[in-house]
Structures are given as structure tokens and as C-alpha cells.
Coordinates of C-alpha atoms and ligand atoms in Angstrom, one line a residue:
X706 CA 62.0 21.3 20.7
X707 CA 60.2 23.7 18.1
X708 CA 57.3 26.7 19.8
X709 CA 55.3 24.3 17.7
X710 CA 54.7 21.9 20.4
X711 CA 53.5 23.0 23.6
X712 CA 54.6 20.4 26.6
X713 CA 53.5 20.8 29.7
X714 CA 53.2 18.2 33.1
X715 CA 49.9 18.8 35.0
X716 CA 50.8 15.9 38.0
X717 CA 51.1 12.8 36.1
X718 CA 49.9 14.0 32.9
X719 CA 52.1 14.8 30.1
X720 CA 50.0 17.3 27.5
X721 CA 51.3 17.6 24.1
X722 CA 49.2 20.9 22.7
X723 CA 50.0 20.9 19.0
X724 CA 50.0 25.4 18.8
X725 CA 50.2 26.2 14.9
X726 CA 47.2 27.7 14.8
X727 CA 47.7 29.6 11.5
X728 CA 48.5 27.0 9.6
X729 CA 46.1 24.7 11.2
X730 CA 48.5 22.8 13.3
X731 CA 50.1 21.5 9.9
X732 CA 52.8 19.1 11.4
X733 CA 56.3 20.1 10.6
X734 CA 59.5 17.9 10.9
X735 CA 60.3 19.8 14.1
X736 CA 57.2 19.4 16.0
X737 CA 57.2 14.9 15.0
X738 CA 60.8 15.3 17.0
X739 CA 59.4 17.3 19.9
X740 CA 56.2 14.9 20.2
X741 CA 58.7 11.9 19.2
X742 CA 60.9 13.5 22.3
X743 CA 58.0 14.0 24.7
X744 CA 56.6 10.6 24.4
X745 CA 59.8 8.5 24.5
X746 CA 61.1 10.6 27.7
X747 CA 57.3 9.2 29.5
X748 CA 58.8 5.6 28.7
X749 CA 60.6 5.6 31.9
X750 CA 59.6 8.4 33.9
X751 CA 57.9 6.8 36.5
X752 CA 55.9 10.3 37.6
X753 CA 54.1 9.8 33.7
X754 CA 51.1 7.8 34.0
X755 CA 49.5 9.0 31.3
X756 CA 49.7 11.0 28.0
X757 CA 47.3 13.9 26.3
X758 CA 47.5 15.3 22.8
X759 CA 45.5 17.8 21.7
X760 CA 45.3 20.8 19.2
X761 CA 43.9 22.9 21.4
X762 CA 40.3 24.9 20.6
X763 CA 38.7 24.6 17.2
X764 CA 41.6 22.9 15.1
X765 CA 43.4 19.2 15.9
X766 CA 45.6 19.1 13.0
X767 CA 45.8 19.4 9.0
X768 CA 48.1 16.9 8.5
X769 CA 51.6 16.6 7.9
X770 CA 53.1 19.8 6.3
X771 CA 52.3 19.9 2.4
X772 CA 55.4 21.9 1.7
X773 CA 57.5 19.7 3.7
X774 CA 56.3 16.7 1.5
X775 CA 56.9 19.0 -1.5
X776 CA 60.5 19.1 -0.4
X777 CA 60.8 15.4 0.2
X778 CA 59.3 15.2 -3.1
X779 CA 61.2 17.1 -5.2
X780 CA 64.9 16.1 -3.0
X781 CA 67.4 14.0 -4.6
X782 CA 66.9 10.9 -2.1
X783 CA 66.0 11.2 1.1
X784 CA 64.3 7.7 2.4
X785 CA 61.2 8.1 3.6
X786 CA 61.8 5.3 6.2
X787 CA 64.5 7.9 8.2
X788 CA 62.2 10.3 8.5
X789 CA 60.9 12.1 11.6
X790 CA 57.1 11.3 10.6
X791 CA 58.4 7.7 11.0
X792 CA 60.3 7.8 14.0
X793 CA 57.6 9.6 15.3
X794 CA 55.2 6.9 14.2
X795 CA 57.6 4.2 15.7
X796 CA 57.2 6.0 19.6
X797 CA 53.7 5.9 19.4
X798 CA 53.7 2.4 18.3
X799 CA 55.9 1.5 20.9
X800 CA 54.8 3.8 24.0
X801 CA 53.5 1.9 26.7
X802 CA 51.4 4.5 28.4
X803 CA 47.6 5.5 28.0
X804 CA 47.0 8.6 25.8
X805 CA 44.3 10.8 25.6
X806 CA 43.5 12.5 22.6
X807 CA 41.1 15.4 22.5
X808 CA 39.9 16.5 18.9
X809 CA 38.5 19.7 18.0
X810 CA 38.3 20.7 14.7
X811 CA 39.4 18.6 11.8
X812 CA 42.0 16.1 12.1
X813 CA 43.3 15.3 8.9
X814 CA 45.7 12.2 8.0
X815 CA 48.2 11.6 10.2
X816 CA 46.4 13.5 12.7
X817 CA 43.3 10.8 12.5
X818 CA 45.9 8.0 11.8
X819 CA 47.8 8.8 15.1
X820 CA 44.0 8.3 16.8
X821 CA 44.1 4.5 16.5
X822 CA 47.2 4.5 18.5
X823 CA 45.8 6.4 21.0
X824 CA 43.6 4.7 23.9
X825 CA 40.8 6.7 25.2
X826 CA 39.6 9.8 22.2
X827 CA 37.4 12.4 23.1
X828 CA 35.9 14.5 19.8
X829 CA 33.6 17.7 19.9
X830 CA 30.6 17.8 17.7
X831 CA 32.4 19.9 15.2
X832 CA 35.5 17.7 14.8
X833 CA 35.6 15.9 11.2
X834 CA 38.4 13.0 10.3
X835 CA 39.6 12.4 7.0
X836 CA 42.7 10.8 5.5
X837 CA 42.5 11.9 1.8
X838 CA 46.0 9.9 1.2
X839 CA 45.0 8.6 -2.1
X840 CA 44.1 12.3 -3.8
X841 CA 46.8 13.4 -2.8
X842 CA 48.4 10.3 -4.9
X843 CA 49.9 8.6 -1.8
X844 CA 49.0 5.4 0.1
X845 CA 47.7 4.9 3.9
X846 CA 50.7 5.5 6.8
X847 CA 51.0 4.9 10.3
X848 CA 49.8 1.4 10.5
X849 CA 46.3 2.8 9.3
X850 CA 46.0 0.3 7.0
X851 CA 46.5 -2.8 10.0
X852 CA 44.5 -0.7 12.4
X853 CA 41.3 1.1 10.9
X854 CA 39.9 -1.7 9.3
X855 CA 40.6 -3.7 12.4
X856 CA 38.6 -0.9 14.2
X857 CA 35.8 -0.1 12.5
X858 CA 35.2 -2.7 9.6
X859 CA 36.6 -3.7 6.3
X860 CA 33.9 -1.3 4.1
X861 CA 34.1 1.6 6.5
X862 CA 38.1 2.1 5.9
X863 CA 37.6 1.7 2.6
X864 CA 35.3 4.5 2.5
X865 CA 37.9 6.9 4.6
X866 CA 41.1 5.3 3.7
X867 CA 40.4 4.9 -0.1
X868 CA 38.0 6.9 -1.1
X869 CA 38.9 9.8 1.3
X870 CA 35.2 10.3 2.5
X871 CA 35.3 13.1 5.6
X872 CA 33.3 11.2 8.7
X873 CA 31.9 13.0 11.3
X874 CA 32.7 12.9 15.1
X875 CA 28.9 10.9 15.8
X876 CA 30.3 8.4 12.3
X877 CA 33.8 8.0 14.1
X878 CA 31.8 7.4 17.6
X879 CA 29.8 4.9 16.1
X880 CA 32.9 3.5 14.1
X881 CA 34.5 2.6 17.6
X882 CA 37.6 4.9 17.3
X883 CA 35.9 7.9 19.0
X884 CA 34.6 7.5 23.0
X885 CA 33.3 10.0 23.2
X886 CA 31.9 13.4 22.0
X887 CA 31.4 16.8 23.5
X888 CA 30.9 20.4 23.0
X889 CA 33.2 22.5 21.3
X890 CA 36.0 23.6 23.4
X891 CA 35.3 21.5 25.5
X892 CA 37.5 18.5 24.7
X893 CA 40.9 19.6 26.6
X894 CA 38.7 19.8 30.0
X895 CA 37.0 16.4 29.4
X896 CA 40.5 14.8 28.4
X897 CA 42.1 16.0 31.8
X898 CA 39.0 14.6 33.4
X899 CA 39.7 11.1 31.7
X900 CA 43.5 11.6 32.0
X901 CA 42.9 11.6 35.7
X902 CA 40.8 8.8 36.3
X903 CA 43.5 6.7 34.6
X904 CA 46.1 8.4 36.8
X905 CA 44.1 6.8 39.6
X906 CA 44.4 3.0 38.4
X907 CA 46.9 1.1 39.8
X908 CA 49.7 1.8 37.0
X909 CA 51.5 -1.4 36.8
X910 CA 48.1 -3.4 36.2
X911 CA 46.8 -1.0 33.4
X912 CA 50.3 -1.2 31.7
X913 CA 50.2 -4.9 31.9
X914 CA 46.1 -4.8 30.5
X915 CA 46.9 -2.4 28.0
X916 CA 49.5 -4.8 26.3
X917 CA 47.3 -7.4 26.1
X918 CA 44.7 -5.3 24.6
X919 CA 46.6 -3.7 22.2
X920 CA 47.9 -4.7 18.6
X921 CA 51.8 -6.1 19.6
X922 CA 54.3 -3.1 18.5
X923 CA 56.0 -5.0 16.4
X924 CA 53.2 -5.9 14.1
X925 CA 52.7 -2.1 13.7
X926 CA 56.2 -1.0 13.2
X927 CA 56.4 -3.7 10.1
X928 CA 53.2 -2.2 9.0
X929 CA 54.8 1.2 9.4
X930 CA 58.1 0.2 7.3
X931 CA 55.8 -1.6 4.6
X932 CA 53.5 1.5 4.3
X933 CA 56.7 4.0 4.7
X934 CA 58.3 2.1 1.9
X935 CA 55.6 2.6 -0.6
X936 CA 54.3 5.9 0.5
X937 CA 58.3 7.0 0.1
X938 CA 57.8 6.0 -3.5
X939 CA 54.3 7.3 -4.2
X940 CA 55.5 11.0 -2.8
X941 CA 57.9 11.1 -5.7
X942 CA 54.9 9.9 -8.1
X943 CA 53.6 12.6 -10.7
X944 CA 50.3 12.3 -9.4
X945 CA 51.3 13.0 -5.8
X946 CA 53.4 16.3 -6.5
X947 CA 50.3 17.3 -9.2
X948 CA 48.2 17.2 -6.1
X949 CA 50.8 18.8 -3.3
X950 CA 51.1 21.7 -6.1
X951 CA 47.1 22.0 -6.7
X952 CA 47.0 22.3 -3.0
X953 CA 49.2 25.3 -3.2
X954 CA 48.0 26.9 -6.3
X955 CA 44.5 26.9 -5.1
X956 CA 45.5 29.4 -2.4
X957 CA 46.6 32.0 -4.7
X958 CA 43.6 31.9 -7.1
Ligands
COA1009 N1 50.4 21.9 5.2 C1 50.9 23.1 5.0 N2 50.1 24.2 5.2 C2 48.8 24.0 5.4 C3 48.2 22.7 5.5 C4 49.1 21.6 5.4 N3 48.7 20.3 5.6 N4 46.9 22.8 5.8 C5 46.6 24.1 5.8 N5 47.7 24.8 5.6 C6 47.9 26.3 5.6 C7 47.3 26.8 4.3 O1 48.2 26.8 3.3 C8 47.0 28.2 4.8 O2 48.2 29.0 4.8 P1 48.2 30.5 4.3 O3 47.2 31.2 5.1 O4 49.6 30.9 4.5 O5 47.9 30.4 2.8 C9 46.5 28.0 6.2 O6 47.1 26.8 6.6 C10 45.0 28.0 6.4 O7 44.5 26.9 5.6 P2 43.3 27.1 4.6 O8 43.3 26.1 3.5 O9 43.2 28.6 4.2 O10 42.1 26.8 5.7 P3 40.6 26.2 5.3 O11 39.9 26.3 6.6 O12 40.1 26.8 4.1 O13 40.9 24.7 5.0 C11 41.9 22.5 5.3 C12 41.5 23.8 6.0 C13 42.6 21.7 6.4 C14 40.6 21.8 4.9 C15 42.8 22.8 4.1 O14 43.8 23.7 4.5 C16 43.5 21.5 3.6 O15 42.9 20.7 2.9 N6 44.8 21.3 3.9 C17 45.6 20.2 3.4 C18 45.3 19.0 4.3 C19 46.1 17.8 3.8 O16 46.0 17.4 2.6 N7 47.0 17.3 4.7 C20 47.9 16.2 4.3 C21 47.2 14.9 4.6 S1 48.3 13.5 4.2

């Protein structure tokens, strides 16, 4: 567990507070194995019904950790494929209960990519999503590239997933990967709302609904091992560790 990852049962809720505030909840390889942790040990807890990730008020997440990629980067070998981001990838891919996520702030890459393996998103009118995978030299993860065009259209991933356009919580509501949006700060008490009127369902029959709605796990974990591949090669690419270092140099300027 890393004091990166807040987890906490409220009844039959399991919340997942992402709490890295000053580096706006940058996701570390410690806090993919405590979220990894938290949702595989729902899998068969029978007091679980449902799930909630959030990043708490006024940031969801900046996306994975730019200095761990550095390191993966620069590191002898290391296959990407091993890695906690993927294993972490592979639990949501293969959970079988609802989650919740509540966005306020930006979420950027993986932190919108983990929103199409989600269920039920709530977004406050500030919240932005943007998965600027390809300036930073790298290629779409997480199954993004099976499930965001699949969600909202061909020419709107493009725009996001390609182009790394920024859209905005109405553009994601209207997309179909947001439900709903709210005020800020108010996201977390509108998820436990949500959280609890799927508590209330009869559990075995949403389980059973929920796999016939969704995208079979093992079409998303070959997605995730075709993506991981290339995105494994790409983070070793010159134009990938230009960017991670831009990103870094910036800051001091
Ligand atoms: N990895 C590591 N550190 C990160 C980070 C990331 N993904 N995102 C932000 N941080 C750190 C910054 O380095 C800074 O740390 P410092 O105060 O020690 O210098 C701190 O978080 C605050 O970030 P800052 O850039 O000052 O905030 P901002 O409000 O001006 O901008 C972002 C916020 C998210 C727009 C900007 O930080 C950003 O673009 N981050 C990179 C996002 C990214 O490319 N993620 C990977 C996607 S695949």
C-alpha cells in the first residue's frame, strides 16, 4: 500500500481516493499496486458491491508519473508488459463490479483512459480530459484505442487520442463517456449517491447485466498487450524522452 492511495469501505462501497495532491495525483508504481490491490481483493468479497475512484476536490489525476516513465525510459530493459500500469490495467479490465468514478479537475491519460472501464462517471463543470499520448511521442494504452472510438465515434477519438485535443466535461457528456456533470466539489457526494443506488440492485443480476453489456475482458487485455507492446517501444523512442525532458525543463525556466 503507498499513503498515495487512500482506501476506505463506506458499507458496500470500496473508495479509492487517489491523495497526491502536490503533484496532481501523478500516478506512481506504488499507488497502480495499491489500486491493482484494492480492486482484485473486491473480486470476491461478497460485502463489495460496488467500487469508487476519485481524486478527491479540484484534481482527478495528471497521469502516470513522468519521471517514472523517464526511468523506464532510460533503464536497460524493463518490459513494459510487467509493469504495474499493466497489471493495473489487467484488474480493471477484468473486475466484475460497478465503479464509480468521480472527476474533478483534469484527468489526464491514463486517468481518462481508466474512465472507459469504469461504469457510471460523474464530472464537475471544471473537469477537462485529455490523453496527449502522441506529444509526448507514445501511442494510446489501456485499451483506449478498442474503447474510445467504440464510445464516442471514430472522428471524436481521433481528435483526443491523436491529436491530443483537451475536451471539456459538457464535450465528454455529450461524447457518452461522462453521465453526468455537477458542481465542483461536488462529485465525491454525487458518486456515493450513485454508489448507493447500485448497492441496492439485486447484485447477482447486475453482475450478470453488466457482462453482457460490457466489451468481454479478454478483448481488452489483448488490446492492452498490443498497445503495451508498442507503447514499451515508443517510451524508449527519442521523441518520447525529448518530450518527458521538455516536460521537466519547462519547470525550471
Ligand atoms: N508526473 C510527474 N509529476 C507531475 C506530473 C506527472 N504526470 N504532472 C504534474 N506533475 C508535478 C509537476 O512537476 C509539479 O511538481 P513540482 O511542483 O515539484 O515542480 C506539480 O506536479 C504541479 O504541476 P504543474 O505543472 O506546476 O501544475 P499546472 O497546474 O501548471 O499543470 C498539468 C498541471 C497536469 C497540466 C501539467 O502538470 C502537466 O501537463 N503534467 C503532465 C501531464 C502528462 O503528460 N501526463 C502523462 C500522460 S501519458
Amino acid at each position: 500500500m503507498t499513503g498515495h492511495l487512500i482506501v476506505t469501505d463506506e458499507d458496500a462501497t470500496r473508495v479509492l481516493t487517489l491523495r497526491r495532491p502536490e503533484k496532481k495525483n501523478a500516478i506512481t508504481h506504488g499507488m497502480y499496486r495499491a489500486m491493482s490491490e484494492a480492486i482484485d481483493t473486491a473480486q470476491n468479497n461478497p460485502e463489495i458491491r460496488c467500487l469508487i475512484i476519485t481524486g478527491g476536490s479540484g484534481v482527478f489525476t495528471a497521469g502516470n508519473d513522468l519521471e517514472d516513465f523517464v526511468a523506464t525510459a532510460t533503464a536497460e530493459a524493463g518490459p513494459f508488459g510487467a509493469s504495474d500500469a499493466i497489471r493495473f490495467l489487467y484488474s480493471l479490465a477484468q473486475n466484475t463490479k460497478p465503479i464509480v468514478a468521480a472527476v474533478d479537475g483534469i484527468a489526464v491519460g491514463i486517468g481518462t483512459t481508466l474512465l472507459f472501464h469504469c461504469d457510471y462517471v460523474l464530472a464537475s463543470t471544471t473537469a477537462t480530459f485529455s490523453t496527449p499520448f502522441i506529444h509526448l511521442g507514445l501511442v494510446p494504452e489501456g485499451a483506449s484505442s478498442l474503447l474510445m472510438p467504440r464510445t464516442m465515434g471514430y472522428h471524436r477519438a481521433f481528435a483526443a487520442l491523436v491529436m491530443g485535443r483537451v475536451v471539456t466535461a459538457e464535450e465528454a457528456r455529450e461524447a457518452g463517456f461522462v453521465n453526468v456533470v455537477v458542481a465542483p466539489g461536488h462529485t465525491e457526494a454525487e458518486a456515493r449517491k450513485v454508489a448507493r443506488e447500485i448497492c441496492a440492485l439485486p447484485a447477482e443480476a447486475v453482475a450478470i447485466s453488466r457482462k453482457l453489456l460490457r466489451t468481454p475482458p479478454e478483448d481488452l487485455t489483448r488490446r492492452i498487450d498490443q498497445e503495451g507492446h508498442l507503447f514499451g517501444e515508443r517510451m524508449k523512442s527519442k521523441e518520447a524522452i525529448a518530450a518527458f525532458q521538455a516536460f521537466f525543463k519547462r519547470k525550471k525556466v
